[in-house]
Amino acid sequence: MPLVFTHEADRRLRRLVIGVVLSAALGLAGLYYYGPPEYTRVGYAPKQPVPFSHEQHTGRLGISCLYCHTGVEESSVAKIPPTQTCMNCHQTIKPDSPQLAVVRESFASGKPVPWVRVHQVPDYVFFDHSAHVRRGVGCVSCHGKVNEMPVVVHEKPLSMGWCLDCHRQPEACLRPPSEATNFAWQPPAGRSNSDYGRLLKDQSRIHPPEQCSGCHR
Amino acid sequence: MRWVLLGIATAAAIVVVQMGPRGAVSDRRPLMFITDMDFQPRYNPQAATPFFADGRTMRTPPAGTIPFGGADYDSDAGSPRQNPDFLKSDDAYYRGKAGTAWLARNALPVDIALLRRGQERYNIHCAPCHGATGAGNGVMTQYGMLGVASITDELHTLMPDGQFFDVISNGKGRMMPYAPQVKVRDRWAIIAYIRALMRSQSTTLGDVPEDQRGNLNP
């Protein structure tokens, strides 16, 4: 019987099949490695229009988070401060710094500084800052040690699985609400974080929602 | 065959070198493979939109309008309380005025809860410049902040509470208005705490209860 396909055609077909299968496998592996929500935004540290350093302002100067993020205790959003908050100090301190040109321009024109958003949950998640901060989840639990970040880095996953870890066992993330903005807070001597957290949880009757409608509407 | 494998390996290597390990610090926008409904066509707080001329999603009420139904601007935007005085006609509470003169005493009844609230808010908003004791030596003065008043000196001791309220709300000299940052109730709480600071600057050992004297740090 004569050959229907030449040896060359046979080789090409084999190459094609192996190539396609291998590419698909590697592609899938890549998707599984880079794709999951736990890693989508982690490590994101965008360049901001103004090189504002949280390390300088809250770490070294000791300005409270609440000086600028005034909404965090009473509203769902922490609030990016208005330019006037910057000018409270910077009309006197470093008033001519070229790094602050964008801030001065914004203050003069009334147009907002185009800050780049770092931490973001999907639009179908209705996260409320006040609900967490007022019950004693510290800033550091979700945002990391911002007081040591010259450039803010998205440090925690902020994925649903990660949220649920804490919603199921809130003990480890709880502290007295008055210490919410304190990055250096430690539980009282001789008590572990979860041990003390359990006390706070019982005291304030904290039962974080685990049903879908807790965060999704 | 060799070329096919080499091609695939090169492509994979380029991707890995470009992306780095997952979670590596980078200023690149996060890659999203499946966006589902992460980004919905809606207005988020403090977001941008091309629809309005000023490019903001958040609107300010036109000048001269008042919130319908009298919702209180000071309360949570999500669950507004009703404010019976939504016209803010109470001169004493909203402007620190008694007729044409300054209100002499705090517009709120001063109790320990108000003082504690005032202490907390003072340390957040005032202490960076005025210092924890009000002596005008806050951390910002080391960085070139000029003309910070010592708010516990004699001049300020004689200042009526209403005038403090006015300075916090509208600023004075190099001090910017703090009305956008500090709510009306908190301003009164801060003023109550400032009075406590003044008192603390002119105390003697006799003012300390006897059983507490052991706790003093010389």
Tab-separated table of N, CA and C in Angstrom, chain A residues 15 18-19 22-23 26 31-36 39-47 56 61 63-64 66-67 70 73-75 77 79-80 84-85 87-89 91-93 107 110-112 120 122-124 126 153, chain B residues 1 4-5 8 12 15-16 19-33 36-40 42 44-46 56 76 117 120-121 124-125 128 139-140 143-146 174 176-178 180-181 183:
chain	number	residue	atom	x	y	z
A	15	ARG	N	4.884	17.580	15.171
A	15	ARG	CA	5.388	18.845	15.710
A	15	ARG	C	4.235	19.764	16.121
A	18	ILE	N	2.352	18.337	19.273
A	18	ILE	CA	3.147	18.512	20.490
A	18	ILE	C	3.256	19.991	20.844
A	19	GLY	N	3.478	20.812	19.829
A	19	GLY	CA	3.616	22.260	20.063
A	19	GLY	C	2.366	22.845	20.680
A	22	LEU	N	1.781	21.461	24.282
A	22	LEU	CA	2.748	22.007	25.229
A	22	LEU	C	2.450	23.486	25.523
A	23	SER	N	2.143	24.252	24.479
A	23	SER	CA	1.838	25.675	24.686
A	23	SER	C	0.608	25.834	25.572
A	26	LEU	N	1.504	24.979	29.184
A	26	LEU	CA	2.278	26.047	29.815
A	26	LEU	C	1.402	27.279	30.058
A	31	LEU	N	-1.512	30.716	33.871
A	31	LEU	CA	-2.768	31.298	34.345
A	31	LEU	C	-3.015	30.902	35.802
A	32	TYR	N	-2.743	29.651	36.117
A	32	TYR	CA	-2.951	29.183	37.480
A	32	TYR	C	-1.955	29.823	38.451
A	33	TYR	N	-0.758	30.100	37.927
A	33	TYR	CA	0.270	30.685	38.792
A	33	TYR	C	0.020	32.183	39.000
A	34	TYR	N	-0.177	32.922	37.909
A	34	TYR	CA	-0.310	34.383	38.016
A	34	TYR	C	-1.753	34.840	38.224
A	35	GLY	N	-2.709	34.033	37.806
A	35	GLY	CA	-4.098	34.476	37.707
A	35	GLY	C	-4.914	34.597	38.970
A	36	PRO	N	-4.693	33.755	40.017
A	36	PRO	CA	-5.665	33.745	41.109
A	36	PRO	C	-5.776	35.091	41.816
A	39	TYR	N	-3.249	36.904	44.064
A	39	TYR	CA	-2.002	37.501	43.602
A	39	TYR	C	-2.203	38.626	42.597
A	40	THR	N	-3.470	38.829	42.165
A	40	THR	CA	-3.698	39.779	41.083
A	40	THR	C	-3.071	41.138	41.367
A	41	ARG	N	-3.348	41.686	42.534
A	41	ARG	CA	-2.893	43.053	42.806
A	41	ARG	C	-1.694	43.111	43.747
A	42	VAL	N	-1.320	41.980	44.332
A	42	VAL	CA	-0.238	42.005	45.318
A	42	VAL	C	1.064	42.479	44.666
A	43	GLY	N	1.736	43.380	45.346
A	43	GLY	CA	2.995	43.907	44.837
A	43	GLY	C	2.821	45.147	43.988
A	44	TYR	N	1.563	45.555	43.772
A	44	TYR	CA	1.317	46.749	42.952
A	44	TYR	C	1.752	47.994	43.718
A	45	ALA	N	2.683	48.732	43.159
A	45	ALA	CA	3.183	49.951	43.803
A	45	ALA	C	3.322	51.032	42.744
A	46	PRO	N	2.194	51.615	42.330
A	46	PRO	CA	2.245	52.561	41.212
A	46	PRO	C	2.994	53.833	41.567
A	47	LYS	N	3.540	54.452	40.559
A	47	LYS	CA	4.197	55.741	40.728
A	47	LYS	C	3.093	56.784	40.829
A	56	GLN	N	7.473	58.855	55.835
A	56	GLN	CA	7.858	60.135	56.399
A	56	GLN	C	6.736	60.713	57.261
A	61	LEU	N	7.016	61.392	61.377
A	61	LEU	CA	6.394	62.547	62.033
A	61	LEU	C	5.312	62.120	63.022
A	63	ILE	N	2.165	61.512	62.426
A	63	ILE	CA	0.819	62.032	62.173
A	63	ILE	C	-0.141	60.854	62.068
A	64	SER	N	-1.277	60.975	62.734
A	64	SER	CA	-2.251	59.880	62.742
A	64	SER	C	-2.821	59.672	61.345
A	66	LEU	N	-5.751	59.278	60.763
A	66	LEU	CA	-7.023	59.983	60.732
A	66	LEU	C	-6.873	61.461	60.403
A	67	TYR	N	-5.650	61.988	60.478
A	67	TYR	CA	-5.466	63.397	60.118
A	67	TYR	C	-5.886	63.603	58.663
A	70	THR	N	-10.040	61.025	56.965
A	70	THR	CA	-11.021	61.369	57.985
A	70	THR	C	-12.292	60.528	57.904
A	73	GLU	N	-13.605	56.242	60.038
A	73	GLU	CA	-14.393	55.803	61.195
A	73	GLU	C	-15.895	55.901	60.976
A	74	GLU	N	-16.317	56.643	59.962
A	74	GLU	CA	-17.753	56.881	59.871
A	74	GLU	C	-18.332	56.646	58.487
A	75	SER	N	-17.501	56.208	57.558
A	75	SER	CA	-18.048	56.021	56.224
A	75	SER	C	-17.404	54.794	55.586
A	77	VAL	N	-15.798	54.651	52.856
A	77	VAL	CA	-14.494	54.954	52.264
A	77	VAL	C	-13.617	55.715	53.257
A	79	LYS	N	-11.367	57.837	52.456
A	79	LYS	CA	-11.211	59.162	51.858
A	79	LYS	C	-9.749	59.493	51.576
A	80	ILE	N	-9.494	59.851	50.339
A	80	ILE	CA	-8.251	60.497	49.969
A	80	ILE	C	-8.448	61.963	50.340
A	84	GLN	N	-6.340	70.627	50.227
A	84	GLN	CA	-6.159	71.586	51.315
A	84	GLN	C	-5.460	70.946	52.505
A	85	THR	N	-5.730	69.647	52.742
A	85	THR	CA	-5.078	68.966	53.862
A	85	THR	C	-3.562	68.985	53.688
A	87	MET	N	-1.964	71.275	52.079
A	87	MET	CA	-1.535	72.663	52.207
A	87	MET	C	-1.582	73.153	53.650
A	88	ASN	N	-2.310	72.464	54.526
A	88	ASN	CA	-2.296	72.817	55.948
A	88	ASN	C	-0.859	73.035	56.410
A	89	CYS	N	0.027	72.153	56.003
A	89	CYS	CA	1.435	72.288	56.377
A	89	CYS	C	2.259	72.855	55.236
A	91	GLN	N	1.944	74.914	52.856
A	91	GLN	CA	2.071	76.311	52.423
A	91	GLN	C	3.184	76.985	53.220
A	92	THR	N	3.568	76.362	54.333
A	92	THR	CA	4.667	76.899	55.130
A	92	THR	C	5.914	76.025	55.032
A	93	ILE	N	5.735	74.707	55.078
A	93	ILE	CA	6.874	73.797	55.048
A	93	ILE	C	7.167	73.401	53.605
A	107	PHE	N	-4.140	73.028	44.279
A	107	PHE	CA	-4.751	73.922	45.265
A	107	PHE	C	-5.185	75.222	44.607
A	110	GLY	N	-8.113	74.079	41.908
A	110	GLY	CA	-9.283	73.364	42.398
A	110	GLY	C	-9.460	72.006	41.750
A	111	LYS	N	-8.557	71.642	40.831
A	111	LYS	CA	-8.643	70.309	40.211
A	111	LYS	C	-7.919	69.303	41.100
A	112	PRO	N	-8.499	68.106	41.281
A	112	PRO	CA	-7.861	67.152	42.195
A	112	PRO	C	-6.510	66.643	41.688
A	120	GLN	N	-7.868	48.149	45.916
A	120	GLN	CA	-9.176	48.200	45.280
A	120	GLN	C	-9.809	46.819	45.336
A	122	PRO	N	-13.192	44.482	43.937
A	122	PRO	CA	-14.099	44.542	42.787
A	122	PRO	C	-15.365	45.325	43.112
A	123	ASP	N	-16.016	45.838	42.060
A	123	ASP	CA	-17.194	46.680	42.254
A	123	ASP	C	-18.359	45.944	42.902
A	124	TYR	N	-18.342	44.611	42.884
A	124	TYR	CA	-19.444	43.872	43.512
A	124	TYR	C	-19.172	43.564	44.988
A	126	PHE	N	-18.951	45.248	48.660
A	126	PHE	CA	-19.317	46.480	49.347
A	126	PHE	C	-18.597	46.543	50.684
A	153	VAL	N	2.701	49.916	48.825
A	153	VAL	CA	2.649	48.663	48.085
A	153	VAL	C	1.396	47.908	48.493
B	1	MET	N	11.685	19.542	15.302
B	1	MET	CA	11.158	19.389	16.650
B	1	MET	C	11.893	20.280	17.639
B	4	VAL	N	10.757	23.824	17.571
B	4	VAL	CA	9.448	24.049	18.202
B	4	VAL	C	9.616	24.174	19.717
B	5	LEU	N	10.351	23.193	20.276
B	5	LEU	CA	10.561	23.215	21.729
B	5	LEU	C	11.304	24.468	22.161
B	8	ILE	N	8.982	27.487	22.150
B	8	ILE	CA	8.060	27.515	23.298
B	8	ILE	C	8.811	27.889	24.576
B	12	ALA	N	8.156	31.116	26.977
B	12	ALA	CA	7.874	30.964	28.409
B	12	ALA	C	8.886	31.739	29.242
B	15	VAL	N	8.114	35.440	29.275
B	15	VAL	CA	6.988	35.747	30.163
B	15	VAL	C	7.447	35.753	31.617
B	16	VAL	N	8.204	34.715	32.001
B	16	VAL	CA	8.632	34.606	33.404
B	16	VAL	C	9.554	35.765	33.780
B	19	MET	N	7.379	38.990	34.007
B	19	MET	CA	6.406	39.035	35.104
B	19	MET	C	7.075	38.864	36.468
B	20	GLY	N	8.183	38.152	36.525
B	20	GLY	CA	8.803	37.872	37.816
B	20	GLY	C	7.949	36.906	38.615
B	21	PRO	N	8.379	36.597	39.836
B	21	PRO	CA	7.523	35.741	40.668
B	21	PRO	C	6.235	36.489	40.988
B	22	ARG	N	5.159	35.750	41.224
B	22	ARG	CA	3.886	36.438	41.504
B	22	ARG	C	3.992	37.202	42.821
B	23	GLY	N	3.352	38.378	42.847
B	23	GLY	CA	3.404	39.195	44.046
B	23	GLY	C	4.649	40.056	44.147
B	24	ALA	N	5.512	40.055	43.124
B	24	ALA	CA	6.714	40.887	43.170
B	24	ALA	C	6.314	42.355	43.070
B	25	VAL	N	7.053	43.217	43.760
B	25	VAL	CA	6.744	44.644	43.759
B	25	VAL	C	7.012	45.229	42.384
B	26	SER	N	6.029	45.932	41.855
B	26	SER	CA	6.154	46.486	40.520
B	26	SER	C	5.203	47.656	40.380
B	27	ASP	N	5.546	48.615	39.528
B	27	ASP	CA	4.624	49.736	39.336
B	27	ASP	C	3.723	49.522	38.116
B	28	ARG	N	3.766	48.314	37.569
B	28	ARG	CA	2.887	48.013	36.435
B	28	ARG	C	1.467	47.768	36.901
B	29	ARG	N	0.517	48.165	36.086
B	29	ARG	CA	-0.884	47.908	36.446
B	29	ARG	C	-1.124	46.420	36.534
B	30	PRO	N	-1.871	45.964	37.541
B	30	PRO	CA	-2.101	44.524	37.691
B	30	PRO	C	-2.769	43.957	36.441
B	31	LEU	N	-2.289	42.788	36.015
B	31	LEU	CA	-2.908	42.116	34.879
B	31	LEU	C	-4.116	41.348	35.386
B	32	MET	N	-5.243	41.526	34.732
B	32	MET	CA	-6.409	40.753	35.131
B	32	MET	C	-6.831	39.915	33.953
B	33	PHE	N	-6.858	38.594	34.154
B	33	PHE	CA	-7.194	37.695	33.054
B	33	PHE	C	-8.700	37.554	32.898
B	36	ASP	N	-14.619	39.494	35.054
B	36	ASP	CA	-15.998	39.301	35.509
B	36	ASP	C	-16.720	40.645	35.576
B	37	MET	N	-17.227	41.005	36.753
B	37	MET	CA	-17.890	42.310	36.866
B	37	MET	C	-17.126	43.193	37.849
B	38	ASP	N	-15.810	43.060	37.832
B	38	ASP	CA	-14.983	43.840	38.745
B	38	ASP	C	-15.144	45.334	38.510
B	39	PHE	N	-15.273	45.708	37.265
B	39	PHE	CA	-15.374	47.132	36.918
B	39	PHE	C	-16.733	47.364	36.290
B	40	GLN	N	-17.641	47.928	37.065
B	40	GLN	CA	-19.004	48.121	36.587
B	40	GLN	C	-19.203	49.575	36.186
B	42	ARG	N	-20.463	52.317	36.889
B	42	ARG	CA	-21.146	53.063	37.945
B	42	ARG	C	-20.162	54.082	38.521
B	44	ASN	N	-18.120	55.411	41.499
B	44	ASN	CA	-17.570	55.113	42.816
B	44	ASN	C	-17.167	56.406	43.502
B	45	PRO	N	-17.082	56.389	44.841
B	45	PRO	CA	-16.659	57.603	45.546
B	45	PRO	C	-15.276	58.060	45.076
B	46	GLN	N	-15.127	59.349	44.914
B	46	GLN	CA	-13.840	59.968	44.574
B	46	GLN	C	-13.250	59.463	43.270
B	56	ARG	N	-15.278	64.854	37.893
B	56	ARG	CA	-15.472	64.113	39.143
B	56	ARG	C	-16.820	63.414	39.160
B	76	ASP	N	-23.059	59.892	58.924
B	76	ASP	CA	-22.614	58.966	57.898
B	76	ASP	C	-23.444	59.139	56.626
B	117	ARG	N	-13.179	62.474	73.914
B	117	ARG	CA	-13.291	62.648	72.472
B	117	ARG	C	-12.397	63.813	72.033
B	120	GLU	N	-8.719	62.839	72.039
B	120	GLU	CA	-8.397	61.997	70.884
B	120	GLU	C	-8.266	62.856	69.625
B	121	ARG	N	-9.265	63.729	69.398
B	121	ARG	CA	-9.256	64.561	68.189
B	121	ARG	C	-8.140	65.596	68.239
B	124	ILE	N	-4.968	64.034	67.184
B	124	ILE	CA	-4.913	63.733	65.752
B	124	ILE	C	-4.680	65.006	64.939
B	125	HIS	N	-5.514	66.026	65.179
B	125	HIS	CA	-5.535	67.171	64.273
B	125	HIS	C	-4.718	68.367	64.752
B	128	PRO	N	0.083	67.806	65.978
B	128	PRO	CA	1.250	67.891	65.088
B	128	PRO	C	1.904	69.275	65.084
B	139	VAL	N	5.641	68.524	66.502
B	139	VAL	CA	6.729	68.011	65.675
B	139	VAL	C	6.919	68.837	64.404
B	140	MET	N	5.854	69.448	63.882
B	140	MET	CA	5.988	70.198	62.638
B	140	MET	C	6.863	71.438	62.809
B	143	TYR	N	10.226	71.148	61.549
B	143	TYR	CA	10.373	71.054	60.098
B	143	TYR	C	10.058	72.378	59.412
B	144	GLY	N	10.057	73.456	60.203
B	144	GLY	CA	9.890	74.768	59.584
B	144	GLY	C	8.503	75.342	59.642
B	145	MET	N	7.632	74.763	60.458
B	145	MET	CA	6.315	75.376	60.639
B	145	MET	C	6.479	76.619	61.505
B	146	LEU	N	6.044	77.755	60.988
B	146	LEU	CA	6.278	79.020	61.680
B	146	LEU	C	4.984	79.565	62.277
B	174	ARG	N	-1.365	81.619	59.426
B	174	ARG	CA	-0.930	80.512	58.577
B	174	ARG	C	-1.739	79.248	58.791
B	176	MET	N	-4.653	76.904	58.402
B	176	MET	CA	-5.732	76.758	57.422
B	176	MET	C	-7.030	76.406	58.148
B	177	PRO	N	-8.172	76.645	57.490
B	177	PRO	CA	-9.441	76.234	58.089
B	177	PRO	C	-9.467	74.725	58.304
B	178	TYR	N	-9.908	74.290	59.476
B	178	TYR	CA	-10.005	72.852	59.736
B	178	TYR	C	-11.437	72.349	59.637
B	180	PRO	N	-13.077	71.401	57.009
B	180	PRO	CA	-13.243	70.190	56.196
B	180	PRO	C	-12.810	68.914	56.925
B	181	GLN	N	-11.955	69.038	57.925
B	181	GLN	CA	-11.397	67.853	58.569
B	181	GLN	C	-12.085	67.506	59.883
B	183	LYS	N	-15.294	67.788	62.423
B	183	LYS	CA	-16.730	68.063	62.455
B	183	LYS	C	-17.086	69.016	63.595
